[in-house]
XYZ file of C-alpha atoms in Angstrom:
552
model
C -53.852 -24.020 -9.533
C -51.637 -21.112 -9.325
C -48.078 -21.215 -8.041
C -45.770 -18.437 -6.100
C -42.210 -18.360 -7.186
C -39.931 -18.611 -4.264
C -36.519 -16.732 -4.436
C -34.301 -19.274 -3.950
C -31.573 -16.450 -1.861
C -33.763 -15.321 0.569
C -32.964 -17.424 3.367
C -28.989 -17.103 2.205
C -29.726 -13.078 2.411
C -31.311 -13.527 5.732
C -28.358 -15.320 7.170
C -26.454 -13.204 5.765
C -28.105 -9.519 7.125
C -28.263 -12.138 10.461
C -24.537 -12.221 10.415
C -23.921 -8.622 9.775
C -25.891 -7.174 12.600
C -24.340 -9.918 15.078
C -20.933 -8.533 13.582
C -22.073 -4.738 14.254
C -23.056 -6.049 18.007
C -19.631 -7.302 18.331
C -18.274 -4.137 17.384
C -20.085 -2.312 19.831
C -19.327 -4.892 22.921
C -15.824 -4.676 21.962
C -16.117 -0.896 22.177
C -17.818 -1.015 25.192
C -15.135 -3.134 26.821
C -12.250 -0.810 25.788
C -14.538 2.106 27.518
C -14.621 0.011 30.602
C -10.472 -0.448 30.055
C -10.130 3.628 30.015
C -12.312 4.186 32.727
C -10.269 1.809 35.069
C -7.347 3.462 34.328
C -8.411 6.905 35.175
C -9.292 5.177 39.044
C -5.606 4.042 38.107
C -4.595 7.992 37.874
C -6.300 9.065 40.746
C -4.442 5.890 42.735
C -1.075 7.252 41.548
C -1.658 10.808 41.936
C -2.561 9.717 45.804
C 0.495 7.388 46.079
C 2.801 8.657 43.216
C 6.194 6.513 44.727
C 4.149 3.419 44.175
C 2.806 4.133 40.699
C 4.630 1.147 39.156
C 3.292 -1.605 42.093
C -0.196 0.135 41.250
C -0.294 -0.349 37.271
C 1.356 -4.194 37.854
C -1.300 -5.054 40.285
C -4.007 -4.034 38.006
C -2.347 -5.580 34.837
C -2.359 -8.982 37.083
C -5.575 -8.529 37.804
C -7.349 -8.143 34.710
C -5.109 -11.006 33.266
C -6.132 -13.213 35.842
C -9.842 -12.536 35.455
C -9.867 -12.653 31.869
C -7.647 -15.452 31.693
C -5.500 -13.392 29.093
C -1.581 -13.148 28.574
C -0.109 -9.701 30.551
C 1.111 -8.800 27.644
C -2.028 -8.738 25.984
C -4.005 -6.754 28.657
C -1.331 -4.010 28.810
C -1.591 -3.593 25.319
C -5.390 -3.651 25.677
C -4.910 -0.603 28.097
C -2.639 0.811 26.186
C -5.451 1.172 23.201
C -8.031 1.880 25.458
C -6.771 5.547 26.856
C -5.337 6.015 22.998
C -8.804 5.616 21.987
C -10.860 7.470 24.241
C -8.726 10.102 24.838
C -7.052 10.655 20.893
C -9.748 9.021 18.464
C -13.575 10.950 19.487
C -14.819 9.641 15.790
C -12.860 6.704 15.258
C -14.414 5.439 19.038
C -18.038 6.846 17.742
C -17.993 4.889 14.441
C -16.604 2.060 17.018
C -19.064 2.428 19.054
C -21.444 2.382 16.257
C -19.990 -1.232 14.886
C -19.316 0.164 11.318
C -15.689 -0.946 12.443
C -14.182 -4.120 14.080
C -11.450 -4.258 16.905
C -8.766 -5.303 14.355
C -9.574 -1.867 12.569
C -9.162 0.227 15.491
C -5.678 -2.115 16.619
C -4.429 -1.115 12.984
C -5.210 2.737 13.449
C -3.927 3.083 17.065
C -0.689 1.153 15.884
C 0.041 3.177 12.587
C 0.020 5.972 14.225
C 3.171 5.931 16.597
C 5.453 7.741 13.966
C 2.624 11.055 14.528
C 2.270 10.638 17.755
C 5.905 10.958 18.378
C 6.200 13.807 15.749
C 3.176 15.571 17.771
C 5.293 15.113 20.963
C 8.141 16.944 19.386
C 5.918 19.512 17.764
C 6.598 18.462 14.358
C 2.829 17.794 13.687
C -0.242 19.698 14.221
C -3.599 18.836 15.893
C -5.254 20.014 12.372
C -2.384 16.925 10.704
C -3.960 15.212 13.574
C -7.142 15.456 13.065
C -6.520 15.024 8.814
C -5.265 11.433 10.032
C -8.229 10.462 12.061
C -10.743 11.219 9.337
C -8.870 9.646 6.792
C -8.135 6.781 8.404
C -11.782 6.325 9.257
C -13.282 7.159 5.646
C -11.402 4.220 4.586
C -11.407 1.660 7.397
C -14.961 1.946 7.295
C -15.204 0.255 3.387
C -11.823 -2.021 2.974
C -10.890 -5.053 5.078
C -8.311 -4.547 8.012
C -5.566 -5.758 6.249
C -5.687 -3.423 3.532
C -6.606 -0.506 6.430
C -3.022 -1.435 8.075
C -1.220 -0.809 4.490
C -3.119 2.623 3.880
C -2.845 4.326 7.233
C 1.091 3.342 6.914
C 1.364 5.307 3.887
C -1.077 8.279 5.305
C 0.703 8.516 8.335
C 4.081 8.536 5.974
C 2.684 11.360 3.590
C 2.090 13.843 7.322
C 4.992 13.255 8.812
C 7.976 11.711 6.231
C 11.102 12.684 8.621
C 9.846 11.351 11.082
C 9.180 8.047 9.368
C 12.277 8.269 8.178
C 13.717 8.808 11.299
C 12.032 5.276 12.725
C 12.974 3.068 10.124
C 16.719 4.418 10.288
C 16.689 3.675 13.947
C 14.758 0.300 13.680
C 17.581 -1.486 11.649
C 19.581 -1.164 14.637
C 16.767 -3.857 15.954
C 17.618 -6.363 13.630
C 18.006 -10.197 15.703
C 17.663 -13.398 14.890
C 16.539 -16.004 17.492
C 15.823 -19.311 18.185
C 12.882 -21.239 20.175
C 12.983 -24.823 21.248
C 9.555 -26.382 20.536
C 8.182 -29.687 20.957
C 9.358 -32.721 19.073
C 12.501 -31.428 18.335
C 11.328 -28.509 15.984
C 12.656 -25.200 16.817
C 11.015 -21.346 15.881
C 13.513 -19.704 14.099
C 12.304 -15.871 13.813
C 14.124 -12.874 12.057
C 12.852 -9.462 12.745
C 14.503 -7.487 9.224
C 13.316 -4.933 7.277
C 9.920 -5.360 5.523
C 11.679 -5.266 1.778
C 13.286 -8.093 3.138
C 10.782 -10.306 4.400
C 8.748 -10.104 1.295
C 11.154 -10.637 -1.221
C 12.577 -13.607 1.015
C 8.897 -15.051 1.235
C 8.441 -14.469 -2.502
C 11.554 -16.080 -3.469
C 11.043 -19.016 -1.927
C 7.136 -19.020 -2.913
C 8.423 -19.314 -6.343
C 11.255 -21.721 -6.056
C 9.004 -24.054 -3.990
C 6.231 -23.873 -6.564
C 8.801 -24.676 -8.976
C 10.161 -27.848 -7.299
C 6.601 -28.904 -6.804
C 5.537 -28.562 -10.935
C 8.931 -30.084 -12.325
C 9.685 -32.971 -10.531
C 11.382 -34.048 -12.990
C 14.011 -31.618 -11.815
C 14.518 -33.220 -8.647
C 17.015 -36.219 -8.224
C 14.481 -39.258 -7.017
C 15.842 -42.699 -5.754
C 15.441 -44.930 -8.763
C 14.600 -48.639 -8.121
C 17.372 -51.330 -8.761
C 18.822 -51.814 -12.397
C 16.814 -53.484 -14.675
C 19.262 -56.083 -15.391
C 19.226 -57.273 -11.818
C 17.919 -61.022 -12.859
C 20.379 -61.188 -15.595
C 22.848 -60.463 -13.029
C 21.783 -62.591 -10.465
C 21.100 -65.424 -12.778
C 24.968 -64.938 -13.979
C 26.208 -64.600 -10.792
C 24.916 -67.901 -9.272
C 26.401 -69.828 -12.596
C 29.498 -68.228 -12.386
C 29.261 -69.240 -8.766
C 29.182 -72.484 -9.615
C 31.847 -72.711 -12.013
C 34.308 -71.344 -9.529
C 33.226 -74.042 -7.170
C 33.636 -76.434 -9.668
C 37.103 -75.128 -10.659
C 38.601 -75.147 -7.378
C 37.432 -78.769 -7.171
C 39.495 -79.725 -9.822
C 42.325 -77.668 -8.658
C 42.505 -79.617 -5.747
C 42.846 -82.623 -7.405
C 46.120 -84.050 -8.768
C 47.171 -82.938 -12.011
C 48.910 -84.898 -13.980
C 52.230 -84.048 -15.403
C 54.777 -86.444 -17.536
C 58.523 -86.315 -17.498
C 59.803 -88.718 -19.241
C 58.326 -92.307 -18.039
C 57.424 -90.803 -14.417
C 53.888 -89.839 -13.610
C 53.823 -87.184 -10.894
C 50.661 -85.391 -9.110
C 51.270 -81.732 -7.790
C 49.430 -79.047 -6.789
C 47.770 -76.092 -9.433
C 46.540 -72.990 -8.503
C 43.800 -71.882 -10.717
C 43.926 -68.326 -9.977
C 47.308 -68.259 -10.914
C 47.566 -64.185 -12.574
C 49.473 -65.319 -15.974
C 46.626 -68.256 -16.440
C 43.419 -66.331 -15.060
C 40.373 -67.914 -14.288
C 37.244 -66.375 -16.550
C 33.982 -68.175 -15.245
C 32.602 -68.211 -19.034
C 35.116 -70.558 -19.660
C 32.546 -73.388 -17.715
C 29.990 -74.835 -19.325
C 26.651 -73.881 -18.986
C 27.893 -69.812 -17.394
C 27.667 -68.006 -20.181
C 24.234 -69.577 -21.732
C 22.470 -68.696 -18.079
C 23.427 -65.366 -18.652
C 22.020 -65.180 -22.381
C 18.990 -66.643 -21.160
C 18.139 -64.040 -18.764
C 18.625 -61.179 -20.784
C 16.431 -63.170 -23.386
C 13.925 -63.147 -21.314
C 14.151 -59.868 -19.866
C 14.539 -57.919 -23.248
C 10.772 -60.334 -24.305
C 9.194 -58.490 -21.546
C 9.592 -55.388 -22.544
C 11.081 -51.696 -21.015
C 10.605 -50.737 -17.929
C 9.063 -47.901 -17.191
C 10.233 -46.046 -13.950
C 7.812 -43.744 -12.216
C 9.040 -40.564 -10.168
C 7.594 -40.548 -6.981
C 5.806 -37.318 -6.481
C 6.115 -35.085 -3.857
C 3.840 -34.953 -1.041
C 5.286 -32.218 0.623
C 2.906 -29.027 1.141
C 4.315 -25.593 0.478
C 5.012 -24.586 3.419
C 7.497 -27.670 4.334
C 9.420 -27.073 0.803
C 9.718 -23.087 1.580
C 11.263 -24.078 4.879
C 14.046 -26.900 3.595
C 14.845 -24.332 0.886
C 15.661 -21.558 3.253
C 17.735 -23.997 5.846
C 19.512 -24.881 2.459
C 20.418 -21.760 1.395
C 21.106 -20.647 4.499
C 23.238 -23.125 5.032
C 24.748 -23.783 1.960
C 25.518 -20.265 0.908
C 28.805 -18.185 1.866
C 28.037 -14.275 2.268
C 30.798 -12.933 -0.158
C 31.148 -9.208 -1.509
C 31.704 -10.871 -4.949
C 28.518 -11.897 -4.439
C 27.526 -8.368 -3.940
C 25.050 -6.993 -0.668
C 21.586 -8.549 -0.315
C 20.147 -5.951 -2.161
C 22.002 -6.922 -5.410
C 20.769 -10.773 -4.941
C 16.969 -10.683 -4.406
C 15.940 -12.358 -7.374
C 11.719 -11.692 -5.714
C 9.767 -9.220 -7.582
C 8.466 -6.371 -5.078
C 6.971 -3.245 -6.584
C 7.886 0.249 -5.240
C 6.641 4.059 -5.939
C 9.157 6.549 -5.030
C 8.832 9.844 -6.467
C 11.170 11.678 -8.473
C 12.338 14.159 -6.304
C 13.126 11.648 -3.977
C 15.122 9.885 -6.473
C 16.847 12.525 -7.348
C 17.535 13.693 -3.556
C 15.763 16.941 -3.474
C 13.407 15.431 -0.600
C 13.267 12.824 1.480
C 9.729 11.559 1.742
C 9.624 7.910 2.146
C 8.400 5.618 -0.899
C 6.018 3.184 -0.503
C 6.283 -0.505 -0.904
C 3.115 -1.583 -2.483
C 0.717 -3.089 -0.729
C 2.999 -3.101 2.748
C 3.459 0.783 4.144
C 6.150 3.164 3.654
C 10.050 2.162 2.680
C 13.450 4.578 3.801
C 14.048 6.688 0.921
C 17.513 5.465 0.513
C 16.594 1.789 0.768
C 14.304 3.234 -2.661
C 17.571 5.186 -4.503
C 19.434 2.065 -3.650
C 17.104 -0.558 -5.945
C 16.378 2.089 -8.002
C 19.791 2.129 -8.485
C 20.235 -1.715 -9.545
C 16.823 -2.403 -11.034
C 16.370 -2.085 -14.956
C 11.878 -2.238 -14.246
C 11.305 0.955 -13.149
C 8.103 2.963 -15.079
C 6.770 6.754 -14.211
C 3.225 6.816 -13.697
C 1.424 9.642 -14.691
C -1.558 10.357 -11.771
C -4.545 12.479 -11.807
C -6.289 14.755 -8.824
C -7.269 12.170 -7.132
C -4.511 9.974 -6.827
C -5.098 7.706 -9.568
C -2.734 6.213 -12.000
C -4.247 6.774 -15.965
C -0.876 6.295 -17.769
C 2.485 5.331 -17.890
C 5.702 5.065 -20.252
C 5.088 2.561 -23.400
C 7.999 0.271 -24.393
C 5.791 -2.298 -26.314
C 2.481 -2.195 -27.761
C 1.361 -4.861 -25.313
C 3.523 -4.128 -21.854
C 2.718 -0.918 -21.298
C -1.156 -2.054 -20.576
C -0.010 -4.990 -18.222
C 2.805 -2.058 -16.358
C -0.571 0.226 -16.230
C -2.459 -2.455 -14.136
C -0.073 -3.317 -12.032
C 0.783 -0.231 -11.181
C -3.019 0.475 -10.625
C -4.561 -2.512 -9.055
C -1.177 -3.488 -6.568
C -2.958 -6.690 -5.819
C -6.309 -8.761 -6.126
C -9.258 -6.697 -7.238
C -11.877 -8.783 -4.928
C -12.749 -6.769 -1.810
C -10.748 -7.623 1.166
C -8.265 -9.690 -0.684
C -3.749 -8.893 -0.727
C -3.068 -11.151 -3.179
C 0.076 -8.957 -4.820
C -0.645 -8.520 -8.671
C 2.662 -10.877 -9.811
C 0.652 -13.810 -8.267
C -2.647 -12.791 -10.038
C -3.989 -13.099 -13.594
C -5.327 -10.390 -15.482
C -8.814 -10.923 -16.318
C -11.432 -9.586 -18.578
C -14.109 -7.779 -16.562
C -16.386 -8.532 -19.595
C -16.084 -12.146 -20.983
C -13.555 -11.854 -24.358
C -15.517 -14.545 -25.687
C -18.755 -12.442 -24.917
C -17.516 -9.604 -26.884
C -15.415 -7.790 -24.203
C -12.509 -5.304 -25.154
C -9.006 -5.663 -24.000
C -8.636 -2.320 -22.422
C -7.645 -0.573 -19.377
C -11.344 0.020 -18.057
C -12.346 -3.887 -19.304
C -9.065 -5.385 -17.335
C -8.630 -6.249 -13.567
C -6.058 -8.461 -11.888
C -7.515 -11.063 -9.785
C -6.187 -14.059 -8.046
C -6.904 -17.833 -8.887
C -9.629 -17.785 -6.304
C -11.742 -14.849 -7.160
C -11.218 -15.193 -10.504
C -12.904 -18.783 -10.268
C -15.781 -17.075 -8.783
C -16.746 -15.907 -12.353
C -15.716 -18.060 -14.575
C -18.872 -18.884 -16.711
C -17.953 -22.901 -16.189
C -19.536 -22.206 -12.625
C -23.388 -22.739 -12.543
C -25.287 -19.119 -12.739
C -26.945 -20.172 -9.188
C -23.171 -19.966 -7.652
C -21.427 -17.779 -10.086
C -20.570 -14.132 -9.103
C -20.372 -11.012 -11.600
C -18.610 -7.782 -11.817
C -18.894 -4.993 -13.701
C -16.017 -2.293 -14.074
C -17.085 1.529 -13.059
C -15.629 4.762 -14.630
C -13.444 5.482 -11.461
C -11.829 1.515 -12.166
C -14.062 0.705 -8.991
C -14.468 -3.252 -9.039
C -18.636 -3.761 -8.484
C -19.080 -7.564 -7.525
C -22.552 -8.968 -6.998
C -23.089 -12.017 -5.302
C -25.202 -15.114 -6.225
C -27.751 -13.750 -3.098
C -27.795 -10.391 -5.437
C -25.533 -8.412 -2.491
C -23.018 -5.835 -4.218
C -19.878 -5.250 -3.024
C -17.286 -2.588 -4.068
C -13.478 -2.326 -4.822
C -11.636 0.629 -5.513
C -7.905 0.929 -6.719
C -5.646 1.843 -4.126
C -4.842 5.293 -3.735
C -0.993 7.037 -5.089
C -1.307 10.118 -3.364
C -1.770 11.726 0.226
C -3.125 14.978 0.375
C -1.423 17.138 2.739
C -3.028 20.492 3.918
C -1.175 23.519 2.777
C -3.332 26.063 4.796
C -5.356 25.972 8.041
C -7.113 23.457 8.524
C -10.154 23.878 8.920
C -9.928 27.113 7.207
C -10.845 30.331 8.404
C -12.852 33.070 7.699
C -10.684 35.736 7.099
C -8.998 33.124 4.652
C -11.725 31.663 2.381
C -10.782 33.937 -0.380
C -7.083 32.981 -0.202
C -8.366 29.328 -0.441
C -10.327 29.776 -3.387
C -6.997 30.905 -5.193
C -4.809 28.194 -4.084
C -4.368 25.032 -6.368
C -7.630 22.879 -5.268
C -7.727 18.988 -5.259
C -10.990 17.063 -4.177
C -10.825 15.123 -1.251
C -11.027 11.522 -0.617
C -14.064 10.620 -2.690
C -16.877 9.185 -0.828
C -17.449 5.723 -0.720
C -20.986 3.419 -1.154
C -22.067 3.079 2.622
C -18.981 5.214 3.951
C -19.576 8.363 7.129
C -17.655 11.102 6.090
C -16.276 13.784 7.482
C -14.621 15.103 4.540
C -16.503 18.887 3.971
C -17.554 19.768 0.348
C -17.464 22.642 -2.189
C -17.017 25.752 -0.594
C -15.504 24.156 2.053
C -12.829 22.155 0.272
C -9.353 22.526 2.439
C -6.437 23.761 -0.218
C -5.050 20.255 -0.910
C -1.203 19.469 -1.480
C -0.576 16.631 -3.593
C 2.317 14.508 -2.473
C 2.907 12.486 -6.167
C 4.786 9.157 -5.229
């Protein structure tokens, strides 16, 4: 009798395709809702424009009661408004691909907020609607493939590559908002929040990671509580016979001694603590055998062995008693030197050269977080002995850097290129990853550049051949360094390296005809390549915008 073969992932793929489309519905409700949002506060216009002296009363009342109907915090609706107008009125294809559900809400939330620092340069007519519109599309080519995490980090450093003063000009006047509070919770816990700059927070975070990871693997380190001496019977066995022989002496002391002078007998008093005849219990029979007993008995039995308790504290709990100990525990000092000359974290940073050398001032980029002040960048750079140039192609990429060592310079070269975890959607930053061989090494793979990813513990358990093949994913490096991953269901997913370089229009945008022929002179770059499943707006060929690379 003949038997069909049943793929064991097609309900898993149907779940999955299931989820997806309930996903892309979301989307689209969501978009709807912040439609709904605008349109209420163009009623909202025409209600001020009737009754301008009350046009604060009018935008609280409506704030109150959309908060009360939703059952949402105020703050949360106004910012909801807030997007809303951005959205409809700022972002046509960013709400269209919204609208569409190829992006969530937290993409569109990252978008609107990135781009304060051009909407405040567009204000002042430092940007143009073409710089405008160069944001949009980017933003949207890539929010449209990579998590929302990831999308926050890019349009940071897009939105720092079009307008760099006035970046700049934020973060200079944001330190002034530096504060450190306190909040009274339950139980007698308090929130203790610092808002400082971003360099900051993850090189505190990181420092502590490590320390606490370090307290939790040597605990041998640590100073336990130790149980009682081991000679604690001896002891007590001594100490009741020697007990005992003082009782016994101060028995006898009380008795009358006897003392001759001449034929006389007379009884009088002794002290037997007297300091120039000193009492020593060992002097009584039976004291000092007791005492050789016990330590017979406890040296037959053997050493002791004393166990360190380990430590059941999470992470999190030893993170948080190591900053209220330094905190409180530590004296700022100029010996010391400034906080920048004591972070002891590792954070990685691309500056360019002419901003280290102070012919510009475009804003580096802390990996993997947005855009850093140029002078924080000259002011590490100044201190830190790691620093390697990358060498970058058209497109952005990293394909080399300086060589110290015949095996460093490959390690510098992916952690320069990958930034952090090479699974889609993960942050991971590369120092808390592994580098792993795309190809097994025990399967024949090479140790090279286009065979070598970084990848945290997780995602690199996802492959390991230990796994059965039923639950095991694969991945397969492409020419552009693109991370392919295929599923156990068979679904493929893709991971490019992060890009190095915003391209900046030097000309028109989009050109014109009178200056296509100028264009085809100019030095050319290719645009944001397109992406597996991406909507692009980017043009092509004859088209192509004369590109400006801005190398970081």
């Amino acid at each position: 009798m003949a038997t069909t073969s049943v793929d064991p992932f097609v309900r898993q793929r149907e779940l999955l395709v299931e989820w997806l489309d309930v996903r892309a519905e979301i989307n689209r409700l969501e978009e709807r809702a912040a439609t709904l949002l605008a349109q209420r506060v163009e009623v909202m216009d025409a209600d001020v424009a009737a009754a301008p002296m009350h046009r604060e009363a009018i935008r609280r009342s409506i704030v109150a009661e959309y908060s009360a109907a939703g059952r949402m915090a105020k703050v949360t609706v106004e910012q909801a408004f807030t997007d809303a107008r951005a959205l409809c009125d700022d972002f046509p294809n960013l709400r269209a691909s919204f609208a569409a559900g190829r992006v969530s809400a937290a993409h569109v939330r990252e978008i609107l907020r990135a781009a304060g620092p051009l909407i405040q340069a567009r204000s002042a007519g430092a940007a143009t609607e073409a710089e405008w519109a160069l944001y949009e599309a980017a933003a949207l080519e890539f929010a449209e493939t990579e998590a929302p995490a990831r999308t926050r980090a890019h349009v940071r450093q897009l939105v720092a590559a079009l307008v760099p003063q006035t970046v700049a000009e934020r973060h200079r006047a944001a330190t002034a908002e530096q504060v450190v509070s306190v909040r009274e919770l339950d139980d007698e816990m308090s929130l203790l929040q610092a808002i400082v700059p971003t360099y900051k927070a993850v090189a505190i975070l990181d420092r502590l990671t490590k320390m606490g990871r370090a307290q939790r693997q040597h605990p041998d380190n640590r100073t336990p509580t130790l149980p009682v001496d081991v000679d604690v019977d001896a002891d007590l066995e001594f100490e009741a016979a020697r007990a005992e022989a003082e009782a016994a002496a101060r028995a006898a002391a009380s008795a009358r001694a006897i003392s001759t002078t001449g034929d006389i007998c007379t009884a009088e008093s002794a002290d037997p603590f007297d300091p120039f005849d000193p009492f020593d219990p060992f002097d009584v029979p039976g004291a000092g055998e007791a005492y050789d007993d016990a330590m017979e008995r406890i040296i037959a039995a053997g050493p002791v062995v004393i166990q360190i308790p380990i430590d059941g504290r999470g992470l999190d709990e030893i993170r948080t008693e190591l900053l209220c100990d330094l905190l409180l525990s530590a004296t700022p000092s100029e010996i010391m030197g400034t906080g920048l000359d004591n972070i002891h974290a590792r954070i990685q940073v691309t500056v360019a050269a002419t901003t280290l050398t102070g012919a510009d001032d475009r804003p580096a980029q802390l990996d993997g977080h947005g855009s850093l002040h140029p002078d924080i960048a000259r002011r590490l750079a100044g201190s830190s002995t790691g620093w390697t140039r990358l060498f970058l192609d058209p497109t952005g990429l990293v394909t080399e850097t300086d060589t110290y060592t015949p095996t460093e310079p490959m390690r510098r070269f992916l952690r320069a290129r990958d930034q952090h975890c090479r699974f889609p959607g993960c942050r991971m930053p590369v120092h808390r990853c592994e580098s792993d061989h795309t190809i097994d090494w025990a399967l024949g793979g090479p140790t090279r550049t286009d065979n070598l990813a970084h990848l945290c513990l997780t995602h690199h358990a996802l492959k390991h051949p230990d796994i059965p093949e039923e639950f095991r994913w694969t991945a397969r490096q492409l020419p552009d360094w693109s991370l392919e991953w295929t599923s156990p269901a068979g679904r493929t997913h893709r991971d490019t390296p992060p890009r190095r370089v915003m391209f900046v229009p030097s000309g028109p945008w989009p050109p014109e005809a009178e200056h296509e022929q100028a264009g085809e002179d100019a030095q050319r770059a290719p645009g944001p390549p397109g992406r597996s499943g991406a909507h692009s707006e980017w043009p092509v060929q004859n088209d192509t915008p004369p590109w400006e690379a801005t190398d970081t």
